[in-house]
Amino acid sequence: MKNSILYLSLLGAMLAAPAMAQVGPAAKALQQSATGESFTIGQMRFRVVPDAVLEPATGKAGTRQQAVIGKYAVKLGTAKSAAADGGDARMAVAMSDSGVPVVVTSSLDVYVSHIGALNEAVRDTGGKLKYSSALGGNGVIEYASVAQALQAMQKLSAIAGVKSASPRLIREELVLY
């Protein structure tokens, strides 16, 4: 019994090694390209990858594909090619300091001590209120682009009654069968 567990573990490691070898360089390339604006959520720091392009994931691994995050494939190009590809300005790729890629949206989750602070936050930062809850003391403010959302996040910290604000993230989906 112990031998069969050992053999199965070794077989699993041998099968996983080529896949891990392919993930390493792609993640490293994304990490090195993360030179844009940084933001913090809790204790985790993220940095935007300005030359990353998001496309719908097709299920086929492309030659330029760096990662798949949820329903999106991440490809690296230049900042000019990222803009020329018509990428959605409401989404961008960011890397955590631990090397995990995420998709950053142009929406901010905002937590407030009173609902009046949320209304003031919307008015002062130029966003659109998408959701609010007086009972929960939170809301979602949407902006035209990720860059505007990150700039607004800094302004929100100066508004009385705003406890915290952070961008909404899309992380890799884990599907358990």
mmCIF file of C-alpha atoms in Angstrom:
data_model
loop_
_atom_site.group_PDB
_atom_site.id
_atom_site.type_symbol
_atom_site.label_atom_id
_atom_site.label_comp_id
_atom_site.label_asym_id
_atom_site.label_seq_id
_atom_site.Cartn_x
_atom_site.Cartn_y
_atom_site.Cartn_z
ATOM 1 C CA MET A 1 0.000 0.000 0.000
ATOM 2 C CA LYS A 2 2.773 2.423 0.942
ATOM 3 C CA ASN A 3 4.656 1.629 -2.264
ATOM 4 C CA SER A 4 1.624 2.305 -4.443
ATOM 5 C CA ILE A 5 1.118 5.703 -2.773
ATOM 6 C CA LEU A 6 4.788 6.508 -3.352
ATOM 7 C CA TYR A 7 4.598 5.457 -7.010
ATOM 8 C CA LEU A 8 1.416 7.438 -7.599
ATOM 9 C CA SER A 9 3.002 10.511 -5.996
ATOM 10 C CA LEU A 10 6.084 10.186 -8.203
ATOM 11 C CA LEU A 11 3.935 9.702 -11.301
ATOM 12 C CA GLY A 12 1.908 12.809 -10.422
ATOM 13 C CA ALA A 13 5.094 14.835 -9.920
ATOM 14 C CA MET A 14 6.496 13.669 -13.269
ATOM 15 C CA LEU A 15 3.277 14.600 -15.086
ATOM 16 C CA ALA A 16 3.045 18.002 -13.393
ATOM 17 C CA ALA A 17 6.684 19.008 -13.965
ATOM 18 C CA PRO A 18 6.327 20.024 -17.652
ATOM 19 C CA ALA A 19 3.246 22.116 -16.865
ATOM 20 C CA MET A 20 5.036 23.829 -13.979
ATOM 21 C CA ALA A 21 8.025 24.556 -16.206
ATOM 22 C CA GLN A 22 5.729 26.365 -18.674
ATOM 23 C CA VAL A 23 4.067 28.445 -15.959
ATOM 24 C CA GLY A 24 7.328 29.659 -14.403
ATOM 25 C CA PRO A 25 8.725 31.745 -17.285
ATOM 26 C CA ALA A 26 5.317 33.246 -18.104
ATOM 27 C CA ALA A 27 4.742 34.324 -14.509
ATOM 28 C CA LYS A 28 8.265 35.718 -14.319
ATOM 29 C CA ALA A 29 7.733 37.745 -17.522
ATOM 30 C CA LEU A 30 4.504 39.196 -16.125
ATOM 31 C CA GLN A 31 6.182 40.000 -12.800
ATOM 32 C CA GLN A 32 9.020 41.817 -14.574
ATOM 33 C CA SER A 33 6.522 43.771 -16.698
ATOM 34 C CA ALA A 34 4.603 44.969 -13.635
ATOM 35 C CA THR A 35 5.927 48.528 -13.710
ATOM 36 C CA GLY A 36 2.693 50.516 -13.492
ATOM 37 C CA GLU A 37 0.854 52.082 -10.602
ATOM 38 C CA SER A 38 0.766 50.123 -7.349
ATOM 39 C CA PHE A 39 -2.059 49.678 -4.846
ATOM 40 C CA THR A 40 -2.600 47.723 -1.653
ATOM 41 C CA ILE A 41 -5.527 45.606 -0.537
ATOM 42 C CA GLY A 42 -5.157 44.542 3.082
ATOM 43 C CA GLN A 43 -1.567 43.354 3.416
ATOM 44 C CA MET A 44 -1.180 42.451 -0.273
ATOM 45 C CA ARG A 45 0.501 44.890 -2.656
ATOM 46 C CA PHE A 46 -0.236 44.822 -6.395
ATOM 47 C CA ARG A 47 1.413 46.546 -9.355
ATOM 48 C CA VAL A 48 -0.277 47.131 -12.729
ATOM 49 C CA VAL A 49 1.225 45.528 -15.870
ATOM 50 C CA PRO A 50 0.815 48.388 -18.400
ATOM 51 C CA ASP A 51 1.703 46.410 -21.530
ATOM 52 C CA ALA A 52 -0.602 43.454 -20.836
ATOM 53 C CA VAL A 53 -3.560 42.838 -23.143
ATOM 54 C CA LEU A 54 -6.670 40.973 -21.993
ATOM 55 C CA GLU A 55 -8.572 38.797 -24.447
ATOM 56 C CA PRO A 56 -11.323 36.259 -23.966
ATOM 57 C CA ALA A 57 -9.784 32.889 -23.102
ATOM 58 C CA THR A 58 -10.364 30.374 -25.880
ATOM 59 C CA GLY A 59 -9.080 27.276 -24.164
ATOM 60 C CA LYS A 60 -6.153 26.970 -26.595
ATOM 61 C CA ALA A 61 -2.764 28.042 -25.285
ATOM 62 C CA GLY A 62 -1.425 30.689 -27.646
ATOM 63 C CA THR A 63 2.242 31.333 -28.246
ATOM 64 C CA ARG A 64 2.066 34.832 -26.754
ATOM 65 C CA GLN A 65 -0.298 33.892 -23.934
ATOM 66 C CA GLN A 66 1.223 34.528 -20.511
ATOM 67 C CA ALA A 67 -1.578 33.466 -18.180
ATOM 68 C CA VAL A 68 -5.282 32.761 -17.930
ATOM 69 C CA ILE A 69 -7.213 34.620 -15.240
ATOM 70 C CA GLY A 70 -10.804 33.529 -15.005
ATOM 71 C CA LYS A 71 -12.309 34.042 -18.460
ATOM 72 C CA TYR A 72 -9.392 36.149 -19.736
ATOM 73 C CA ALA A 73 -6.122 35.303 -21.456
ATOM 74 C CA VAL A 74 -3.228 37.654 -20.719
ATOM 75 C CA LYS A 75 -0.744 38.494 -23.458
ATOM 76 C CA LEU A 76 2.275 40.754 -23.222
ATOM 77 C CA GLY A 77 3.098 43.324 -25.861
ATOM 78 C CA THR A 78 4.221 46.908 -25.654
ATOM 79 C CA ALA A 79 2.234 49.715 -24.067
ATOM 80 C CA LYS A 80 1.498 50.995 -27.594
ATOM 81 C CA SER A 81 0.271 47.598 -28.773
ATOM 82 C CA ALA A 82 -1.854 47.221 -25.639
ATOM 83 C CA ALA A 83 -3.617 50.501 -26.471
ATOM 84 C CA ALA A 84 -3.834 49.678 -30.190
ATOM 85 C CA ASP A 85 -5.378 46.253 -29.522
ATOM 86 C CA GLY A 86 -8.368 48.137 -28.163
ATOM 87 C CA GLY A 87 -8.132 46.613 -24.718
ATOM 88 C CA ASP A 88 -10.921 47.565 -22.347
ATOM 89 C CA ALA A 89 -9.729 50.520 -20.246
ATOM 90 C CA ARG A 90 -12.096 49.299 -17.541
ATOM 91 C CA MET A 91 -9.870 46.263 -16.925
ATOM 92 C CA ALA A 92 -6.130 45.830 -16.485
ATOM 93 C CA VAL A 93 -3.720 43.148 -15.325
ATOM 94 C CA ALA A 94 -1.849 43.485 -12.049
ATOM 95 C CA MET A 95 0.645 41.239 -10.281
ATOM 96 C CA SER A 96 0.822 40.721 -6.545
ATOM 97 C CA ASP A 97 4.182 40.789 -4.820
ATOM 98 C CA SER A 98 3.799 37.025 -4.403
ATOM 99 C CA GLY A 99 3.526 36.590 -8.195
ATOM 100 C CA VAL A 100 -0.216 36.008 -8.556
ATOM 101 C CA PRO A 101 -1.805 37.719 -11.591
ATOM 102 C CA VAL A 102 -5.225 39.338 -11.212
ATOM 103 C CA VAL A 103 -7.545 41.392 -13.390
ATOM 104 C CA VAL A 104 -8.245 44.830 -11.897
ATOM 105 C CA THR A 105 -11.587 46.420 -12.742
ATOM 106 C CA SER A 106 -12.539 50.097 -12.804
ATOM 107 C CA SER A 107 -14.907 49.608 -9.858
ATOM 108 C CA LEU A 108 -14.004 50.352 -6.251
ATOM 109 C CA ASP A 109 -15.473 48.639 -3.200
ATOM 110 C CA VAL A 110 -15.907 51.440 -0.662
ATOM 111 C CA TYR A 111 -16.653 50.975 3.056
ATOM 112 C CA VAL A 112 -18.043 53.953 4.958
ATOM 113 C CA SER A 113 -19.143 54.849 8.481
ATOM 114 C CA HIS A 114 -22.312 56.536 7.160
ATOM 115 C CA ILE A 115 -24.041 56.550 3.776
ATOM 116 C CA GLY A 116 -23.557 60.314 3.369
ATOM 117 C CA ALA A 117 -19.816 59.674 3.053
ATOM 118 C CA LEU A 118 -20.479 57.375 0.092
ATOM 119 C CA ASN A 119 -22.532 60.047 -1.673
ATOM 120 C CA GLU A 120 -19.768 62.593 -1.009
ATOM 121 C CA ALA A 121 -17.184 60.132 -2.354
ATOM 122 C CA VAL A 122 -19.121 59.729 -5.609
ATOM 123 C CA ARG A 123 -19.522 63.486 -6.001
ATOM 124 C CA ASP A 124 -15.875 64.334 -5.162
ATOM 125 C CA THR A 125 -14.254 61.666 -7.347
ATOM 126 C CA GLY A 126 -16.492 61.793 -10.422
ATOM 127 C CA GLY A 127 -17.557 58.157 -10.370
ATOM 128 C CA LYS A 128 -20.953 56.491 -10.766
ATOM 129 C CA LEU A 129 -22.627 54.771 -7.846
ATOM 130 C CA LYS A 130 -23.438 51.184 -8.878
ATOM 131 C CA TYR A 131 -24.499 49.787 -5.505
ATOM 132 C CA SER A 132 -24.957 51.040 -1.952
ATOM 133 C CA SER A 133 -26.076 49.592 1.336
ATOM 134 C CA ALA A 134 -26.788 51.823 4.320
ATOM 135 C CA LEU A 135 -27.111 48.750 6.506
ATOM 136 C CA GLY A 136 -23.804 47.247 5.359
ATOM 137 C CA GLY A 137 -22.013 50.585 5.193
ATOM 138 C CA ASN A 138 -20.575 49.883 1.779
ATOM 139 C CA GLY A 139 -20.986 50.579 -1.893
ATOM 140 C CA VAL A 140 -19.473 50.140 -5.329
ATOM 141 C CA ILE A 141 -18.335 53.146 -7.356
ATOM 142 C CA GLU A 142 -17.480 52.682 -11.036
ATOM 143 C CA TYR A 143 -15.082 54.844 -13.068
ATOM 144 C CA ALA A 144 -14.350 55.180 -16.785
ATOM 145 C CA SER A 145 -10.959 53.455 -16.489
ATOM 146 C CA VAL A 146 -8.731 51.557 -14.087
ATOM 147 C CA ALA A 147 -6.359 54.544 -13.969
ATOM 148 C CA GLN A 148 -9.201 56.836 -12.849
ATOM 149 C CA ALA A 149 -10.289 54.305 -10.233
ATOM 150 C CA LEU A 150 -6.768 54.081 -8.786
ATOM 151 C CA GLN A 151 -6.502 57.894 -8.672
ATOM 152 C CA ALA A 152 -9.914 58.103 -6.988
ATOM 153 C CA MET A 153 -8.800 55.527 -4.426
ATOM 154 C CA GLN A 154 -6.155 57.984 -3.189
ATOM 155 C CA LYS A 155 -8.717 60.821 -2.980
ATOM 156 C CA LEU A 156 -11.164 58.632 -1.068
ATOM 157 C CA SER A 157 -8.759 58.208 1.840
ATOM 158 C CA ALA A 158 -9.068 61.979 2.531
ATOM 159 C CA ILE A 159 -12.892 61.979 2.713
ATOM 160 C CA ALA A 160 -14.292 61.922 6.247
ATOM 161 C CA GLY A 161 -16.346 58.802 6.879
ATOM 162 C CA VAL A 162 -14.621 56.614 4.282
ATOM 163 C CA LYS A 163 -13.075 53.637 6.077
ATOM 164 C CA SER A 164 -11.457 51.915 3.095
ATOM 165 C CA ALA A 165 -11.572 51.592 -0.664
ATOM 166 C CA SER A 166 -10.113 48.924 -2.906
ATOM 167 C CA PRO A 167 -10.423 47.918 -6.561
ATOM 168 C CA ARG A 168 -12.567 44.942 -7.460
ATOM 169 C CA LEU A 169 -10.404 42.064 -8.653
ATOM 170 C CA ILE A 170 -11.011 39.032 -10.825
ATOM 171 C CA ARG A 171 -8.859 36.143 -9.730
ATOM 172 C CA GLU A 172 -8.211 32.794 -11.318
ATOM 173 C CA GLU A 173 -11.280 30.626 -11.047
ATOM 174 C CA LEU A 174 -10.785 27.287 -9.375
ATOM 175 C CA VAL A 175 -13.200 24.679 -10.617
ATOM 176 C CA LEU A 176 -13.618 21.556 -8.529
ATOM 177 C CA TYR A 177 -15.293 18.584 -10.170
#
